[in-house]
Amino acid sequence: MSNHEEIKELSGLLFSKFNSLTLTTEQTAQATQRSVISLQRDRRNAAGIPYTKLGNKCGSDRALYSITDIAKYIVNNKVKTI
């Protein structure tokens, strides 16, 4: 299976599970089996999964992750063994 096909399949599975095109930090942590703190650290360091930043007037920001970007991150960071 090509990376493109794998990303498409994984995106479909994520959509089936969460019924949304974007996931919150908590949902992304669940989907990737990473902690919320790790995702927050990645955002601070401009690393990891791309996200959309939604802010409000109170100064708190909310990050949303595209299921396609999550799938790409998982597929592209796969370690292949012999």
mmCIF file of C-alpha atoms in Angstrom:
data_model
loop_
_atom_site.group_PDB
_atom_site.id
_atom_site.type_symbol
_atom_site.label_atom_id
_atom_site.label_comp_id
_atom_site.label_asym_id
_atom_site.label_seq_id
_atom_site.Cartn_x
_atom_site.Cartn_y
_atom_site.Cartn_z
ATOM 1 C CA MET A 1 0.000 0.000 0.000
ATOM 2 C CA SER A 2 1.382 3.425 -0.929
ATOM 3 C CA ASN A 3 1.733 6.237 1.610
ATOM 4 C CA HIS A 4 -1.060 8.150 -0.157
ATOM 5 C CA GLU A 5 -3.428 5.184 0.132
ATOM 6 C CA GLU A 6 -2.449 4.619 3.751
ATOM 7 C CA ILE A 7 -3.070 8.293 4.615
ATOM 8 C CA LYS A 8 -6.473 8.153 2.908
ATOM 9 C CA GLU A 9 -7.443 4.976 4.779
ATOM 10 C CA LEU A 10 -6.237 6.283 8.139
ATOM 11 C CA SER A 11 -8.065 9.600 7.592
ATOM 12 C CA GLY A 12 -11.242 7.625 6.943
ATOM 13 C CA LEU A 13 -10.788 5.643 10.144
ATOM 14 C CA LEU A 14 -10.205 8.833 12.151
ATOM 15 C CA PHE A 15 -13.312 10.423 10.636
ATOM 16 C CA SER A 16 -15.370 7.310 11.440
ATOM 17 C CA LYS A 17 -14.201 7.342 15.048
ATOM 18 C CA PHE A 18 -14.492 11.086 15.766
ATOM 19 C CA ASN A 19 -17.086 12.166 13.127
ATOM 20 C CA SER A 20 -15.178 15.399 12.483
ATOM 21 C CA LEU A 21 -12.624 16.756 10.017
ATOM 22 C CA THR A 22 -10.653 18.377 12.843
ATOM 23 C CA LEU A 23 -9.763 17.119 16.295
ATOM 24 C CA THR A 24 -9.109 18.917 19.558
ATOM 25 C CA THR A 25 -5.815 18.508 21.373
ATOM 26 C CA GLU A 26 -7.403 15.919 23.662
ATOM 27 C CA GLN A 27 -8.815 13.911 20.747
ATOM 28 C CA THR A 28 -5.497 14.120 18.892
ATOM 29 C CA ALA A 29 -3.680 12.863 21.981
ATOM 30 C CA GLN A 30 -6.076 9.916 22.109
ATOM 31 C CA ALA A 31 -5.724 9.177 18.386
ATOM 32 C CA THR A 32 -1.917 9.321 18.430
ATOM 33 C CA GLN A 33 -1.403 7.859 21.911
ATOM 34 C CA ARG A 34 0.610 10.930 22.902
ATOM 35 C CA SER A 35 -0.025 13.143 25.896
ATOM 36 C CA VAL A 36 -1.717 16.530 25.720
ATOM 37 C CA ILE A 37 1.450 18.002 27.240
ATOM 38 C CA SER A 38 3.573 16.519 24.420
ATOM 39 C CA LEU A 39 1.295 18.081 21.805
ATOM 40 C CA GLN A 40 1.427 21.431 23.607
ATOM 41 C CA ARG A 41 5.228 21.213 23.749
ATOM 42 C CA ASP A 42 5.342 20.440 20.025
ATOM 43 C CA ARG A 43 3.242 23.545 19.316
ATOM 44 C CA ARG A 44 5.546 25.720 21.440
ATOM 45 C CA ASN A 45 8.577 24.332 19.600
ATOM 46 C CA ALA A 46 6.937 24.583 16.152
ATOM 47 C CA ALA A 47 7.305 20.821 15.722
ATOM 48 C CA GLY A 48 5.042 17.833 15.282
ATOM 49 C CA ILE A 49 1.599 17.793 13.703
ATOM 50 C CA PRO A 50 0.467 20.986 11.922
ATOM 51 C CA TYR A 51 -2.522 22.657 13.581
ATOM 52 C CA THR A 52 -4.935 25.559 13.233
ATOM 53 C CA LYS A 53 -4.856 28.101 16.023
ATOM 54 C CA LEU A 54 -8.194 29.566 17.057
ATOM 55 C CA GLY A 55 -8.008 32.398 19.561
ATOM 56 C CA ASN A 56 -10.541 34.467 21.422
ATOM 57 C CA LYS A 57 -10.627 37.869 23.087
ATOM 58 C CA CYS A 58 -9.796 36.392 26.496
ATOM 59 C CA GLY A 59 -6.360 35.384 25.263
ATOM 60 C CA SER A 60 -6.847 31.633 25.426
ATOM 61 C CA ASP A 61 -6.020 29.744 22.261
ATOM 62 C CA ARG A 62 -7.482 26.535 20.965
ATOM 63 C CA ALA A 63 -5.679 24.218 18.577
ATOM 64 C CA LEU A 64 -7.467 22.062 16.031
ATOM 65 C CA TYR A 65 -5.716 19.301 14.126
ATOM 66 C CA SER A 66 -6.845 18.155 10.665
ATOM 67 C CA ILE A 67 -7.430 14.412 10.483
ATOM 68 C CA THR A 68 -5.452 14.394 7.227
ATOM 69 C CA ASP A 69 -2.467 16.055 8.932
ATOM 70 C CA ILE A 70 -2.692 13.555 11.793
ATOM 71 C CA ALA A 71 -2.759 10.662 9.310
ATOM 72 C CA LYS A 72 0.210 12.131 7.384
ATOM 73 C CA TYR A 73 2.169 12.522 10.626
ATOM 74 C CA ILE A 74 1.539 8.897 11.596
ATOM 75 C CA VAL A 75 2.364 7.479 8.152
ATOM 76 C CA ASN A 76 5.396 9.694 7.507
ATOM 77 C CA ASN A 77 6.945 8.924 10.907
ATOM 78 C CA LYS A 78 6.605 5.181 10.605
ATOM 79 C CA VAL A 79 9.839 3.294 11.206
ATOM 80 C CA LYS A 80 10.153 0.438 8.758
ATOM 81 C CA THR A 81 12.027 -2.642 9.890
ATOM 82 C CA ILE A 82 13.447 -5.447 7.836
#
